[in-house]
Coordinates of C-alpha atoms in Angstrom, one line a residue:
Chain T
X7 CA -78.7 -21.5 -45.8
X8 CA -82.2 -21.3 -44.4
X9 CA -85.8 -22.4 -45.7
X10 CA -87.6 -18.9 -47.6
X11 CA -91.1 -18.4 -46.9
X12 CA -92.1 -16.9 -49.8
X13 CA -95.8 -16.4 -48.8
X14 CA -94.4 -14.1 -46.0
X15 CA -92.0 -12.3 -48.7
X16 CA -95.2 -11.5 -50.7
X17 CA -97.6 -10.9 -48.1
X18 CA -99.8 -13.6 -49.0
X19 CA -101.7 -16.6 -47.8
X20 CA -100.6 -20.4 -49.1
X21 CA -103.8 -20.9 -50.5
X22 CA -103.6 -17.4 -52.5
X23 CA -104.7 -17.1 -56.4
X24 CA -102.1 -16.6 -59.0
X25 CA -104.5 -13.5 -59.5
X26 CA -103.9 -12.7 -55.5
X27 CA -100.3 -13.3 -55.9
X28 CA -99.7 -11.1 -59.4
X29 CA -101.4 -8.2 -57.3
X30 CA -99.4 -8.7 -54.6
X31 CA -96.4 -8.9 -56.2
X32 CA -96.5 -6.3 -58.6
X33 CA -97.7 -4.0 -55.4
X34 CA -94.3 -4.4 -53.8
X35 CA -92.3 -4.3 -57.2
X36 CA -93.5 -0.6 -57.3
X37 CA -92.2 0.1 -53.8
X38 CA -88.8 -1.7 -53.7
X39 CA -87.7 -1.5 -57.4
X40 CA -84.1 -0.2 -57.8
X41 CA -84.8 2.1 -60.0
X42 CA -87.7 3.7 -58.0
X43 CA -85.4 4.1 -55.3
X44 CA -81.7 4.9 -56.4
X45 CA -78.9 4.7 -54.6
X46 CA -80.7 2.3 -52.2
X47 CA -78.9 -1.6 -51.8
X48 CA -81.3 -2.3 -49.4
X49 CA -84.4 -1.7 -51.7
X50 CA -82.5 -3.8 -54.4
X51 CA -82.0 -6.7 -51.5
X52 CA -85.5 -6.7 -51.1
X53 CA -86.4 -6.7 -54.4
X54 CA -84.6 -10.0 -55.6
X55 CA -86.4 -11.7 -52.8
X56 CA -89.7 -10.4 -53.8
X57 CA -88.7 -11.2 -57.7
X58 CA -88.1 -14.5 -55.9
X59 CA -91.0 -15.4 -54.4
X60 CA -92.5 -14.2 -57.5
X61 CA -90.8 -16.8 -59.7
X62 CA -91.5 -19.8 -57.4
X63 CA -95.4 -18.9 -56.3
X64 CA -96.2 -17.7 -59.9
X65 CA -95.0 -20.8 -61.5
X66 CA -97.4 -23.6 -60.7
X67 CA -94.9 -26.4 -60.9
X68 CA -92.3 -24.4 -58.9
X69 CA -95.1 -23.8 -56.6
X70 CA -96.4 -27.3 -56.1
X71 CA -92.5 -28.2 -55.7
X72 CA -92.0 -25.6 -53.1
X73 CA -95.2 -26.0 -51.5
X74 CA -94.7 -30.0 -51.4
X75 CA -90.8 -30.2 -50.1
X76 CA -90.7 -26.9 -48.4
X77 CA -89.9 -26.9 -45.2
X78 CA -88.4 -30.5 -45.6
X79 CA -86.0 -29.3 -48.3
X80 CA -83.2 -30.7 -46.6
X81 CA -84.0 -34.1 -46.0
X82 CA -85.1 -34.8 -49.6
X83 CA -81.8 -35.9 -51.1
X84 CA -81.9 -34.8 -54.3
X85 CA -82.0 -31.4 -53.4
X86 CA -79.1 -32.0 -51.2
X87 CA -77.1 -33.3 -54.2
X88 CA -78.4 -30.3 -56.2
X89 CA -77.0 -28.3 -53.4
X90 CA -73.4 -29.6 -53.3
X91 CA -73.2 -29.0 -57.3
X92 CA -73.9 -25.4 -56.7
X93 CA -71.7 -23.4 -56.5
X94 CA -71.7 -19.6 -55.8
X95 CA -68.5 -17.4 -57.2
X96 CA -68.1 -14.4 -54.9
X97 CA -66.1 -11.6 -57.0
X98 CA -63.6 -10.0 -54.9
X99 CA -62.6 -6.4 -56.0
X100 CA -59.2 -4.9 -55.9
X101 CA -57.7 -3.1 -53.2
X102 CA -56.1 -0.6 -53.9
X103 CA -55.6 2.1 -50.9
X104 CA -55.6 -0.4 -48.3
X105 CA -59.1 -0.2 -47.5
X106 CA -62.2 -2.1 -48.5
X107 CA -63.2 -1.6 -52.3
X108 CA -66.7 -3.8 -52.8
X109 CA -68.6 -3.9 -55.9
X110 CA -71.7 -5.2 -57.6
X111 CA -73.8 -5.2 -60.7
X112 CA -76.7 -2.8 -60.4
X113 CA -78.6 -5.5 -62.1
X114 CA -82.4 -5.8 -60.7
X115 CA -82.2 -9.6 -60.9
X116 CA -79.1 -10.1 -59.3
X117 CA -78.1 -14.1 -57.8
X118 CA -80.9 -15.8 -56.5
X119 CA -80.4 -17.1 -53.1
X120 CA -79.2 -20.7 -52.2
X121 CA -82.4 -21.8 -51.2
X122 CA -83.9 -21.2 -54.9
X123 CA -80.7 -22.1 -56.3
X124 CA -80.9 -25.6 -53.7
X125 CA -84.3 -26.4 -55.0
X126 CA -84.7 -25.9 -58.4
X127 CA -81.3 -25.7 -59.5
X128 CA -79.4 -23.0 -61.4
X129 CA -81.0 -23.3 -64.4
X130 CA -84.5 -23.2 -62.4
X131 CA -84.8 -19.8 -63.3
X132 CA -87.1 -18.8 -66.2
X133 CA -85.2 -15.5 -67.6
X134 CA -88.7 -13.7 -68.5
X135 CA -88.4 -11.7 -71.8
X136 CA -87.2 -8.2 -70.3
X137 CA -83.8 -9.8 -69.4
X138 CA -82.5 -9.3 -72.9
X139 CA -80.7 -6.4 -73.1
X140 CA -78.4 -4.7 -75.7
X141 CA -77.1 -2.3 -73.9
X142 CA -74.3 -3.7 -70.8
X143 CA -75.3 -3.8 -67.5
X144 CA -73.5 -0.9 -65.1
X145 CA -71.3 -2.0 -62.5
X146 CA -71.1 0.0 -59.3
X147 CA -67.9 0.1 -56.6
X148 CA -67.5 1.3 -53.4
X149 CA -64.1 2.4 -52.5
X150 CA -63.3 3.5 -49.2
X151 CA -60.5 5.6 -48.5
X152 CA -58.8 7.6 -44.9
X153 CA -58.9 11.2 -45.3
X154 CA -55.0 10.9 -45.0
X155 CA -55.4 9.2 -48.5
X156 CA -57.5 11.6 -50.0
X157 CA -55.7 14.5 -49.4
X158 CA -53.2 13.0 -51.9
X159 CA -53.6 12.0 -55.8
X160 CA -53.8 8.4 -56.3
X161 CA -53.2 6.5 -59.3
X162 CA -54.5 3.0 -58.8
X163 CA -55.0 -0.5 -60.4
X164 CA -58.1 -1.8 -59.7
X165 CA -58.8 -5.3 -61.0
X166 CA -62.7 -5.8 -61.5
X167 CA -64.0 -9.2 -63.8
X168 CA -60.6 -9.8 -64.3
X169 CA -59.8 -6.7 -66.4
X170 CA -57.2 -4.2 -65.0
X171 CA -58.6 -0.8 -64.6
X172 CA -56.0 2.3 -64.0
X173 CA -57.9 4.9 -62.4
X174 CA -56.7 7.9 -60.9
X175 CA -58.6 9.4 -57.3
X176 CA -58.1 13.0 -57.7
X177 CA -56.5 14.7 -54.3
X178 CA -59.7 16.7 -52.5
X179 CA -62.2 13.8 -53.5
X180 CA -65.4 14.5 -51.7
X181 CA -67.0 11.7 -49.5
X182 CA -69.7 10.2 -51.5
X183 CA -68.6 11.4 -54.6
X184 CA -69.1 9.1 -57.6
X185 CA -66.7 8.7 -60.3
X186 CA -67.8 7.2 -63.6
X187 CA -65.4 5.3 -65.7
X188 CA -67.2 5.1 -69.2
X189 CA -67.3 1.7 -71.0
X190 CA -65.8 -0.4 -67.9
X191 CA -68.8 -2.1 -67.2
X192 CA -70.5 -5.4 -68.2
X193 CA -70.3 -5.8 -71.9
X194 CA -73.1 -5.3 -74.4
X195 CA -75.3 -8.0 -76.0
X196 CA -76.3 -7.6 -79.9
X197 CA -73.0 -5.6 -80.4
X198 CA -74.3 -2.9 -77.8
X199 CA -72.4 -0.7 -75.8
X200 CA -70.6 -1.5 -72.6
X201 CA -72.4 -0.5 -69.6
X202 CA -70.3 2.2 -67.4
X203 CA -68.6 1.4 -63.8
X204 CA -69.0 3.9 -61.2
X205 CA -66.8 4.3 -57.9
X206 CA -68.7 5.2 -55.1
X207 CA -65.8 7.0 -53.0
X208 CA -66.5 6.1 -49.0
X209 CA -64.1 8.9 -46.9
X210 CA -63.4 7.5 -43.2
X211 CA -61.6 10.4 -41.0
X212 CA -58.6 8.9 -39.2
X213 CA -57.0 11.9 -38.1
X214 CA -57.8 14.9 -35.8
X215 CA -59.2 17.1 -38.4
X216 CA -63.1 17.7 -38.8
X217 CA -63.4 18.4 -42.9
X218 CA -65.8 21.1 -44.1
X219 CA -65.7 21.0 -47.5
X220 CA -62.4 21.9 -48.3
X221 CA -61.5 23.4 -45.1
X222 CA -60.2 21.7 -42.0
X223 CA -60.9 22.2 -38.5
X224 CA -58.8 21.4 -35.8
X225 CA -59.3 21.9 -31.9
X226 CA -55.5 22.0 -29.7
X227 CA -55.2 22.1 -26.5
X228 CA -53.8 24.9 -24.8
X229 CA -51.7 25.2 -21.5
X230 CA -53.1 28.1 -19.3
X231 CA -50.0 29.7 -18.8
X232 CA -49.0 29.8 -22.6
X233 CA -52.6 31.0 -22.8
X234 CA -52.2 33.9 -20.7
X235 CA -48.5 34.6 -20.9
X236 CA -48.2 33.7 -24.4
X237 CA -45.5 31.5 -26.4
X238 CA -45.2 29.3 -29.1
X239 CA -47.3 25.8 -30.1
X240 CA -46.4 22.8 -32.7
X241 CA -48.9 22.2 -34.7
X242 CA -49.3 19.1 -36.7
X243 CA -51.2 19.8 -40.1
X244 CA -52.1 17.5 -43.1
X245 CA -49.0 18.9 -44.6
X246 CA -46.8 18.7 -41.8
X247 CA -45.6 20.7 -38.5
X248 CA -46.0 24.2 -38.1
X249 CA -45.3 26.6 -35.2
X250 CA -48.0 29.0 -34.2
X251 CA -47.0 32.3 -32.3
X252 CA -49.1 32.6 -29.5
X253 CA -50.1 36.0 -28.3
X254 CA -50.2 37.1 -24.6
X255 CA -54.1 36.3 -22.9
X256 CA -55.1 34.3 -25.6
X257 CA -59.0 33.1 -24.9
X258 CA -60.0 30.2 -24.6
X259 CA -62.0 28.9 -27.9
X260 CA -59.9 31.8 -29.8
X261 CA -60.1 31.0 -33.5
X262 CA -57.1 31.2 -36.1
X263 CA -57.4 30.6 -39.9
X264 CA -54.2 28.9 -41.4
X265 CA -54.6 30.3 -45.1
X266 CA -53.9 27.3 -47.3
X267 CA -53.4 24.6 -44.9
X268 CA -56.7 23.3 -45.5
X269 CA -57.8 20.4 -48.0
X270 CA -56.9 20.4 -51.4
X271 CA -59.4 21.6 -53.7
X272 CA -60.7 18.7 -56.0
X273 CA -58.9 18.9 -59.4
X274 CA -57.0 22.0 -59.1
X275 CA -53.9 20.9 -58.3
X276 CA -52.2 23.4 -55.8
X277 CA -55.5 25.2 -54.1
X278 CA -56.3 24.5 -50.8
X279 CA -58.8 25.4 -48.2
X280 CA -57.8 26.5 -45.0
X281 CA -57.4 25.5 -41.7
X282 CA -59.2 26.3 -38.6
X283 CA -57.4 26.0 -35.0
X284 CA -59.2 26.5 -32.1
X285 CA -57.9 26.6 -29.0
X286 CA -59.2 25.3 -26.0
X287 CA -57.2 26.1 -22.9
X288 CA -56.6 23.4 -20.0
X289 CA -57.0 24.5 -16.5
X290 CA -54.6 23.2 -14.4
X291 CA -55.6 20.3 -12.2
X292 CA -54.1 18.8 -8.9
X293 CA -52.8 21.9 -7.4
X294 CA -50.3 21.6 -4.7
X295 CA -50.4 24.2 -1.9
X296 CA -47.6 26.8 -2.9
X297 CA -49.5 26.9 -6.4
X298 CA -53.0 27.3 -5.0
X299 CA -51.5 29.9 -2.2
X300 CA -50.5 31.9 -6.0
X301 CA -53.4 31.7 -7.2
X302 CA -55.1 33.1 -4.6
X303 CA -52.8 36.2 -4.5
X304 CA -53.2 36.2 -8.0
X305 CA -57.3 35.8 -7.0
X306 CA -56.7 39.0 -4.5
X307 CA -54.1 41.0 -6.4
X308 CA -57.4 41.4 -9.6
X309 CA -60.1 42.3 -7.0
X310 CA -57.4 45.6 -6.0
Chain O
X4 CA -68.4 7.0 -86.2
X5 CA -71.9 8.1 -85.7
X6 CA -73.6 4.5 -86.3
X7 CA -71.7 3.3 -83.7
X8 CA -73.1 5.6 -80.9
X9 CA -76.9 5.0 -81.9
X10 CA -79.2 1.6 -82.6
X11 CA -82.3 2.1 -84.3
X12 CA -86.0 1.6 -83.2
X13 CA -86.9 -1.4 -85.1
X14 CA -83.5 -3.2 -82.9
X15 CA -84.3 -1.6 -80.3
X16 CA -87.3 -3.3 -80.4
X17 CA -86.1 -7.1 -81.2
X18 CA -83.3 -6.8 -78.7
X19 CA -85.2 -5.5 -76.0
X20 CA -88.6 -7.3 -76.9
X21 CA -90.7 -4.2 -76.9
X22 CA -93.3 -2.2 -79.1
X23 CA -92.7 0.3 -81.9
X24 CA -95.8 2.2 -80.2
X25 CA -93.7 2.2 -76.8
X26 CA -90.8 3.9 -78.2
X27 CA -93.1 6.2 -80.2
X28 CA -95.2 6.8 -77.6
X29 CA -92.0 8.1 -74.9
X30 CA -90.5 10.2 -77.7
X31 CA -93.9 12.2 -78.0
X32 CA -94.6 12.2 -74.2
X33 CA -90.8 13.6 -74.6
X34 CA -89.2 10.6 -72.8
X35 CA -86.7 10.2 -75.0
X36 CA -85.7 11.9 -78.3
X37 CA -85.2 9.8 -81.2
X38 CA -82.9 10.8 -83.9
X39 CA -84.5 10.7 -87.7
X40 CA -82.0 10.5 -90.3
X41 CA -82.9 9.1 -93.7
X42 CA -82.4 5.4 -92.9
X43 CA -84.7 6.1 -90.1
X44 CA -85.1 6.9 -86.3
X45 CA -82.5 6.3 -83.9
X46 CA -82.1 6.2 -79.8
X47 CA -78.4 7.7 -79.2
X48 CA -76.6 5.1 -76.6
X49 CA -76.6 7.9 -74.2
X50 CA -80.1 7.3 -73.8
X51 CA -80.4 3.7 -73.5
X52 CA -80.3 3.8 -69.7
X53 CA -83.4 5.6 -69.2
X54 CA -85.0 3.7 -72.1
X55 CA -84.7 -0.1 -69.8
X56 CA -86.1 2.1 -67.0
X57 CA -88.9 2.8 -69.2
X58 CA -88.9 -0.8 -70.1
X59 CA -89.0 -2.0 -66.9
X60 CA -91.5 0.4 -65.5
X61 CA -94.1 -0.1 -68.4
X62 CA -93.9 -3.8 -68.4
X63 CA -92.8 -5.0 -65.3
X64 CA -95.0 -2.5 -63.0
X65 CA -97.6 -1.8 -65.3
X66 CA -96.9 2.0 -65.1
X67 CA -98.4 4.5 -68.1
X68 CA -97.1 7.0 -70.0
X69 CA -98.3 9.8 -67.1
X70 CA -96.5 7.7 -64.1
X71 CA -93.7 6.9 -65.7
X72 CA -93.5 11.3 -66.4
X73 CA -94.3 12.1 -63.1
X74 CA -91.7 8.8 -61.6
X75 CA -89.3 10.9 -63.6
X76 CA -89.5 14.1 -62.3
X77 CA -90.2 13.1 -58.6
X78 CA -86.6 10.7 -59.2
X79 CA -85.2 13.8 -60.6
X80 CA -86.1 15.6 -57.5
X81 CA -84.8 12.6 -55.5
X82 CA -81.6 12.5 -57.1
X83 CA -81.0 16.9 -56.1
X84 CA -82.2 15.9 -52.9
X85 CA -79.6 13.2 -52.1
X86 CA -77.2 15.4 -53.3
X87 CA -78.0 18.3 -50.9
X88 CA -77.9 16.1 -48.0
X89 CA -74.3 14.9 -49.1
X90 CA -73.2 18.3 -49.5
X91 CA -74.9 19.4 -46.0
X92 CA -73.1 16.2 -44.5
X93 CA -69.3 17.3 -46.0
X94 CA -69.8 20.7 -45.2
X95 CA -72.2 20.7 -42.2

């Protein structure tokens, strides 16, 4: 836990006005508030600082506190004890694909940090009037998948303030694509409404394949003499092995489309993009002399 | 089923510790659209979402009627933004 310098947060000097320190304040509310700048955790980080420094500086007993035990805050022993009774509950989501699924409340005034919380306590915050809210607050989750995963249809529990939630991650999911779950957020006050959750879905490639959309691009390597003589190649898809005919003085970079053996098409079942194969072909390396002495009749034989 | 799905203005107001004027005022700067019905006018829940925006912009940032209109539409423009940039990311 480190000492906060909530002058520098706001931008202002320690012997600034509460006038100076409103201005100030209410400056850098309009540039880092969440909802001026969606989809943005950063700009909401910054904001519960600045809402921070706010409560402390604007408060004049908070102020003369902070201004009096500051930097000192850890050898003054009540804060210490105040420290040790805090305590911070981390949520820890679900996870259900194996991979990393995050959340938080998109509430602007989030947990204070354990400095504040060190110093004046839990209760030290004053919850201005436009906390009260009727409405609940949303909840938003990041859930990151493989592209391996995606390409099939999930049906998952994910377990989020103690509730179960069954959800179900459509095959084809696009990376970044945001799934609302109606009603599954925090719950109302006054008899409101739930607030919703949304799943952010985070797509990591772990395979080969370069996705486009809902097509899939693939580069395989390509022996020169199946290149020129031609033959057959094994090709892995997401869908399994198939065997590509390869035709005689085949180019190198030669495209093929694999109709079908693409992505699946978000939410209708049985469509699939298609798959592109490029090939690139390998020149042979490390010649020994009888092949080099072929090439070069080879070289002499094309110049006739 | 439908008083479940709308609050009206005057609880709107306790709850969220605001103005009649405010409401009135973003309903004829079109804002939000209230819902009159006999017993009164109404905000549907769908719309409570962008009302605490509202909220917070008028009285935490001290925005008027016209910035909060033009924050909309410049968000609005954000929002299609950020999604083209996904979409050119996926596809690109």
């Amino acid at each position: 836990m480190d000492y906060i310098d909530y002058y520098k947060v706001l931008g202002v000097g320690k012997n600034a006005t509460p006038d100076e320190i409103k201005k100030a304040y209410r400056k850098l509310a309009r540039q880092h508030h969440p909802d001026l700048n969606p989809n943005d955790p950063a700009a909401g980080k910054l904001f519960q600082q600045i809402n921070e420094a706010n409560e402390v500086l604007s408060d004049p007993e908070k102020r003369k506190k902070y201004d009096q035990y500051g930097k000192d805050w850890k050898n003054a022993e009540q804060f210490e004890e105040a420290r040790r009774q805090q305590q911070q509950s981390a949520y820890t989501g679900g996870n259900p694909f194996g991979g990393q699924a995050g959340y938080y409340s998109s509430d602007d005034d989030g947990d204070f940090s354990d400095f504040f919380a060190s110093m004046f306590g839990d209760q030290g915050r004053s919850r201005g009037g436009r906390q009260s809210h009727f409405k609940g607050q949303d909840l938003r989750a990041t859930l990151q998948l493989n592209l391996s995963e995606a390409y099939t249809t999930h049906k998952q529990t994910f377990t989020i303030n103690g509730k179960n939630i069954r959800i179900t991650i459509p095959a084809g999911v696009e990376n970044g694509q945001e799934i609302k779950i109606k009603g599954y957020g925090a719950d109302g006050a006054n008899g409101g409404p739930k607030g919703d959750l949304y799943i952010r879905v985070e797509i990591k490639n772990n395979t080969a394949f370069i996705r486009k959309g809902n097509d899939l691009y693939l580069t395989v390597l390509l022996d020169l003499y199946k290149a020129i003589l031609g033959g057959e190649e094994m090709i892995q898809t997401m869908s399994g092995k198939v065997k590509l005919n390869i035709p005689p003085e085949t180019q190198n970079g030669k495209k093929v489309r694999l109709k079908g053996k693409g992505f699946p098409i978000y939410k209708k079942e049985g469509t699939f993009g298609d798959l592109y194969v490029t090939f690139d072909v390998q020149i042979p390396k490390n010649l020994t002399e009888r092949e080099k002495e072929l090439f070069w009749q080879l070289a002499k034989e094309s110049k006739k | 089923m439908e008083n479940l799905t709308k609050i009206s203005v005057e609880q709107c107001c306790i709850y969220y510790k605001i103005e009649l004027s405010f409401i009135q005022k973003l309903d004829q700067h079109g804002l939000i659209s209230l819902i009159s019905s006999g017993e009164g006018a109404f905000i549907s829940y769908e719309q409570l979402n962008d009302l605490e925006k509202y909220i917070h912009f008028h009285y935490d940032l001290e925005i008027n009627m016209e910035g909060i209109e033009t924050v909309m539409h410049l968000l609005e423009r954000i929002k299609k933004l950020q999604q083209e940039v996904k979409t050119l990311r996926n596809y690109g």
